[in-house]
Protein backbone atom coordinates (compact mmCIF):
# COMPACT_ATOMS: atom_id res chain seq x y z
CA MET A 1 0.00 0.00 0.00
CA THR A 2 1.25 3.48 -0.72
CA ALA A 3 1.82 6.02 1.99
CA ASP A 4 -0.48 8.66 0.48
CA GLY A 5 -3.45 6.38 -0.18
CA ASN A 6 -3.75 6.89 -3.94
CA ALA A 7 -3.65 3.17 -4.69
CA GLY A 8 -7.42 3.03 -5.25
CA VAL A 9 -7.34 5.91 -7.74
CA ALA A 10 -4.38 4.37 -9.56
CA PHE A 11 -6.10 0.98 -9.74
CA GLY A 12 -9.28 2.61 -11.06
CA LEU A 13 -7.37 4.45 -13.78
CA VAL A 14 -5.58 1.28 -14.83
CA MET A 15 -8.89 -0.58 -15.01
CA ALA A 16 -10.45 2.22 -17.10
CA ALA A 17 -7.50 2.19 -19.50
CA GLY A 18 -7.73 -1.57 -19.86
CA ALA A 19 -11.48 -1.43 -20.44
CA SER A 20 -11.02 1.26 -23.10
CA THR A 21 -8.46 -0.85 -24.90
CA GLY A 22 -10.71 -3.90 -24.76
CA LEU A 23 -13.70 -1.94 -26.03
CA GLY A 24 -11.69 -0.48 -28.90
CA ALA A 25 -10.41 -3.91 -29.86
CA ALA A 26 -13.90 -5.43 -29.71
CA VAL A 27 -15.20 -2.94 -32.29
CA VAL A 28 -13.47 -4.83 -35.13
CA PHE A 29 -15.73 -7.83 -34.54
CA PHE A 30 -18.80 -5.82 -35.57
CA PRO A 31 -18.62 -4.87 -39.28
CA SER A 32 -21.43 -2.32 -38.95
CA LEU A 33 -19.37 -0.34 -36.41
CA VAL A 34 -16.26 -0.49 -38.59
CA LYS A 35 -18.21 1.01 -41.50
CA LEU A 36 -19.29 3.97 -39.34
CA ALA A 37 -15.72 5.21 -38.92
CA SER A 38 -14.44 7.17 -41.87
CA ARG A 39 -10.87 6.98 -43.10
CA ARG A 40 -10.32 10.61 -42.10
CA VAL A 41 -11.37 9.97 -38.48
CA LEU A 42 -9.22 6.85 -38.23
CA ALA A 43 -6.19 8.61 -39.75
CA SER A 44 -6.64 11.61 -37.46
CA SER A 45 -6.95 9.39 -34.39
CA LEU A 46 -3.85 7.42 -35.33
CA GLY A 47 -1.85 10.59 -35.97
CA PHE A 48 -2.95 12.13 -32.68
CA SER A 49 -2.09 9.03 -30.65
CA ALA A 50 1.32 8.76 -32.34
CA GLY A 51 2.01 12.40 -31.51
CA VAL A 52 1.04 11.93 -27.88
CA MET A 53 3.24 8.85 -27.51
CA THR A 54 6.20 10.63 -29.13
CA TYR A 55 5.74 13.67 -26.88
CA VAL A 56 5.59 11.55 -23.73
CA SER A 57 8.71 9.64 -24.75
CA PHE A 58 10.68 12.81 -25.47
CA MET A 59 9.62 14.47 -22.23
CA GLU A 60 10.74 11.43 -20.25
CA ILE A 61 14.10 11.49 -22.03
CA GLN A 62 14.44 15.25 -21.43
CA THR A 63 13.80 14.81 -17.70
CA LYS A 64 16.53 12.18 -17.51
CA ALA A 65 18.86 14.43 -19.51
CA MET A 66 18.20 17.35 -17.15
CA LEU A 67 18.96 15.17 -14.13
CA SER A 68 22.18 14.00 -15.76
CA PHE A 69 23.27 17.59 -16.38
CA GLN A 70 22.43 18.45 -12.77
CA ASP A 71 24.45 15.46 -11.57
CA ALA A 72 27.35 16.77 -13.66
CA GLY A 73 27.34 19.95 -11.57
CA HIS A 74 25.16 22.37 -13.54
CA ASP A 75 22.38 24.34 -11.87
CA GLU A 76 18.74 23.63 -12.73
CA ASP A 77 18.33 26.47 -15.25
CA ARG A 78 21.50 25.57 -17.17
CA ALA A 79 20.56 21.88 -17.10
CA TYR A 80 17.18 22.70 -18.67
CA ILE A 81 18.81 24.80 -21.38
CA TYR A 82 21.46 22.19 -22.18
CA ALA A 83 18.92 19.35 -22.31
CA THR A 84 16.64 21.36 -24.59
CA VAL A 85 19.48 22.34 -26.93
CA CYS A 86 20.59 18.69 -27.16
CA PHE A 87 17.25 17.77 -28.75
CA PHE A 88 17.86 20.20 -31.59
């Protein structure tokens, strides 16, 4: 159990995410539902989800880069600048 008592909220969010994935996967078994989705909506949804996953990945890498610069002896502001410049 966690010290702050957020285990129930975390478990609920994980269950909701799993249920959403299962519901989305179950749609392919009903051809009438597949026909309702247009190519434009599907392409937009795929592009949006790919962008979100890429953003989350890069932000996690940037946080680790900032911590590495701070461990190397730079202050927090300089570490942020150096980590940001390294991405470009």
